[in-house]
Coordinates of C-alpha atoms in Angstrom, one line a residue:
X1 CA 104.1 120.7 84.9
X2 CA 107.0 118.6 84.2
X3 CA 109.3 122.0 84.1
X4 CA 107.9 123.0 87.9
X5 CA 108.5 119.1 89.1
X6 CA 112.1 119.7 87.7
X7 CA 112.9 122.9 89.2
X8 CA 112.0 121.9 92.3
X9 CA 113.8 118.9 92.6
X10 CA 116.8 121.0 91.4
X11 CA 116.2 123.2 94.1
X12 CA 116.4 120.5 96.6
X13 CA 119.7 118.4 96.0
X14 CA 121.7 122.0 95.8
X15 CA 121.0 122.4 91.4
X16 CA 121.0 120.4 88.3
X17 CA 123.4 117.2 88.3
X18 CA 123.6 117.3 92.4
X19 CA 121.9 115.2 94.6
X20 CA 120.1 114.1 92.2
X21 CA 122.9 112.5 89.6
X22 CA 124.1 110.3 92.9
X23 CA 123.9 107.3 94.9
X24 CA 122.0 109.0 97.0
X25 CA 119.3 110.2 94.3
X26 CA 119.0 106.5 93.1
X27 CA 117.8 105.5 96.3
X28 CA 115.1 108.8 96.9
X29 CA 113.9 108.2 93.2
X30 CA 113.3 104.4 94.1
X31 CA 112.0 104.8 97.6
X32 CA 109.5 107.5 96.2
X33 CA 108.0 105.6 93.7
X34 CA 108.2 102.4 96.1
X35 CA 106.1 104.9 98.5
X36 CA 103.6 105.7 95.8
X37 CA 102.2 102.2 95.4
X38 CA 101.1 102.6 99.1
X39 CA 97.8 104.0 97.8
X40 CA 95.9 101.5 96.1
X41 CA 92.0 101.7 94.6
X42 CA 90.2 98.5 93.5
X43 CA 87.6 99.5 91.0
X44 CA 86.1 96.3 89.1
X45 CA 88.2 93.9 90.8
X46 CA 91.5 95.4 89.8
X47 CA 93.4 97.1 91.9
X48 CA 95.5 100.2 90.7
X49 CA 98.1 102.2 92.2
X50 CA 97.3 105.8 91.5
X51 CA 100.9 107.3 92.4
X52 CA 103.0 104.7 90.3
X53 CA 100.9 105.8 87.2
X54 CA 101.4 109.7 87.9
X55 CA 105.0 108.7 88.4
X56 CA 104.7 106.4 84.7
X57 CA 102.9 109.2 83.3
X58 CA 105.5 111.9 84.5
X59 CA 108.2 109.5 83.3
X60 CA 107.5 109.4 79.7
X61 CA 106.3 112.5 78.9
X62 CA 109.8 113.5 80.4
X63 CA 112.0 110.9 78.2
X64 CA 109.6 112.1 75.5
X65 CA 110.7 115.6 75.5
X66 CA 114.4 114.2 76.1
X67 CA 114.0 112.5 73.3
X68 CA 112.8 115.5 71.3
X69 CA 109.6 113.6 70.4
X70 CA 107.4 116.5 71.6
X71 CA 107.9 120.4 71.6
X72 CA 109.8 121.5 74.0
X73 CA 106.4 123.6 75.9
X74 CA 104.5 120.8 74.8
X75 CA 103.2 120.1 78.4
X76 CA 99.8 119.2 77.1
X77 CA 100.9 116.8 74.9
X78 CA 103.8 115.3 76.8
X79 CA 101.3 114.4 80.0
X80 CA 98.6 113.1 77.3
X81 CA 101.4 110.8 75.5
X82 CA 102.3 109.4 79.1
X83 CA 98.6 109.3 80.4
X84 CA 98.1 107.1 77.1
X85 CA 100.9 104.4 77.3
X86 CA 100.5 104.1 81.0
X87 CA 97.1 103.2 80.5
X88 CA 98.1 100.7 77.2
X89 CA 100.5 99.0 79.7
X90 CA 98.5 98.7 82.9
X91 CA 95.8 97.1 80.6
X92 CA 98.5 94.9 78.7
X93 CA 100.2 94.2 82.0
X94 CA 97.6 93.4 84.1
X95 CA 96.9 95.0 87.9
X96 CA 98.4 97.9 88.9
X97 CA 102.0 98.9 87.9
X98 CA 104.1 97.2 90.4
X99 CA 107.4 97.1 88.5
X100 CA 107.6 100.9 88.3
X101 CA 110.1 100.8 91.2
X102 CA 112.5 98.7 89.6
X103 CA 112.1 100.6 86.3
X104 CA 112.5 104.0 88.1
X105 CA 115.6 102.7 89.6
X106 CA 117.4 101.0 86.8
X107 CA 115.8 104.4 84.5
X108 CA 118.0 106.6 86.8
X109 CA 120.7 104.4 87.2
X110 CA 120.9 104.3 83.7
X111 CA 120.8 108.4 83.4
X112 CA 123.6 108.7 85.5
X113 CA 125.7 106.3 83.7
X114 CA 124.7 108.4 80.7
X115 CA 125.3 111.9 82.1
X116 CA 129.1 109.9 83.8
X117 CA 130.0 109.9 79.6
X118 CA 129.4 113.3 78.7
X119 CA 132.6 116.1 79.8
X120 CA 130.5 117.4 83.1
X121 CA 130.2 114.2 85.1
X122 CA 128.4 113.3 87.8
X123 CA 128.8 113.9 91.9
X124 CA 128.2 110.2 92.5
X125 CA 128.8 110.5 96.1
X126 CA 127.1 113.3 96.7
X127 CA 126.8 114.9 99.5
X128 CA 130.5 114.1 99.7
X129 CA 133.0 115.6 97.1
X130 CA 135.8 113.4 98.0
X131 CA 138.8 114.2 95.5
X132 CA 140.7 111.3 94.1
X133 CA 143.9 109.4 96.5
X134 CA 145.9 109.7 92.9
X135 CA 145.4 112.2 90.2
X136 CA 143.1 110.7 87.1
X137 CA 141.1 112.2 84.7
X138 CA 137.9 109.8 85.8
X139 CA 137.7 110.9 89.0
X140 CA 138.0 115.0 89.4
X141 CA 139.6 117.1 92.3
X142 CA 135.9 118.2 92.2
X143 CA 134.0 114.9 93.6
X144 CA 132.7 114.3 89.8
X145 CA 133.1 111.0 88.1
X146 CA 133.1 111.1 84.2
X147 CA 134.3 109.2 81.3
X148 CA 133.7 111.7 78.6
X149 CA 133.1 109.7 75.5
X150 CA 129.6 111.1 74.6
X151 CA 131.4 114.9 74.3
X152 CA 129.4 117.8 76.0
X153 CA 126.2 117.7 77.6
X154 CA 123.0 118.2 74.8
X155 CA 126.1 117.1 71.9
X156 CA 124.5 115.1 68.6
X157 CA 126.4 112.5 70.2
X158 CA 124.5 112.2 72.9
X159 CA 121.1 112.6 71.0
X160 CA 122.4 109.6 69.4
X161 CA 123.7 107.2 72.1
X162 CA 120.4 107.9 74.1
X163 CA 117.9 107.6 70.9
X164 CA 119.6 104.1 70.1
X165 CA 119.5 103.3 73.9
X166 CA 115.4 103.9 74.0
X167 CA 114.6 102.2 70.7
X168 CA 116.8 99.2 72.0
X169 CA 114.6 99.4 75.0
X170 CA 111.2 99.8 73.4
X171 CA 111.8 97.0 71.2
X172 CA 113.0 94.8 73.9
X173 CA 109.7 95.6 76.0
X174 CA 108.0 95.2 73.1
X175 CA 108.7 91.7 72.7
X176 CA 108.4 91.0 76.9
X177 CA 104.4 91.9 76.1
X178 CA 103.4 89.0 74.6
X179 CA 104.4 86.6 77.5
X180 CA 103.2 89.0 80.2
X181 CA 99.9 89.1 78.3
X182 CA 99.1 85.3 77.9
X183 CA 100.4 85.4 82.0
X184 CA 97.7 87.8 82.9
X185 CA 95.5 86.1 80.2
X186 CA 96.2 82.6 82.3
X187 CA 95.4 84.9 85.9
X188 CA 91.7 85.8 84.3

């Protein structure tokens, strides 16, 4: 499922690291998710937002096959894995999942930074390819911004950099649980 949701949003910004690896894909990701809290069931006095946790769901099971946590055709389990911590987290969290807009658009923010350090780039201002007023290797004749410290796309390098980056992450959210808890705690 996740490989379908991929192709076709490659299909629509013009391929992989298009449309989507720009400004202009920070704002669709965050206006989608943003659009998807616009349903909203109340079931025992709590009121969920179906969409944000399909988008949740989608979300980790994507990072964890990134992350190579999961086999790569390991759709089952990727869905299951996100269907499980979107369900730890709205319960931990309290109603609904209202900060998934702002972690959808710092999460692709944050990719984009991450694909600007490998040797590809990104097309930031997509659909523009402006090429640089003076010649520099950040900036190709191309419209692509990159600083490639991280090596090629997929390098050990990366692996690294991002598996640091999401266990940094994890253990910082890990610690924000506590307060949020004895917040909702103080709500009930």
């Amino acid at each position: 499922m996740t490989e379908w949701i991929s192709r076709g949003v490659s299909a629509a910004s013009g391929g992989h690291r298009q449309g989507t690896h720009s400004l202009l894909g920070i704002a669709t990701f965050t206006a989608l998710a943003v659009v998807a809290a616009i349903p909203q069931v109340s079931l025992a006095g709590h009121t969920y937002a179906p969409g944000q946790g399909i988008i949740a769901a989608f979300l980790v099971a994507t990072a964890a096959k990134a992350l190579r946590l999961l086999p790569r055709r390991g759709v089952v389990s990727a869905w299951a894995l996100g269907a499980v911590v979107v369900a730890v987290l709205g319960t931990v969290l309290g109603d609904g999942l209202w900060w998934i807009p702002a972690s959808v658009a710092i999460g692709v923010g944050a990719h984009i930074l991450g694909d600007a350090l490998t040797a590809v780039g990104v097309p930031l201002l997509w659909p523009l390819r402006p090429a640089p007023p003076v010649r520099t290797p950040l900036w190709s004749s191309s419209g692509r911004f990159s600083l490639p410290l991280l090596g090629a796309t997929g390098s050990w390098r990366e692996w690294v950099f991002v598996s640091v980056l999401t266990a940094f992450t994890v253990v910082r959210a890990v610690h924000l649980v506590p307060p949020a808890s004895r917040s909702v705690a103080a709500l009930l």
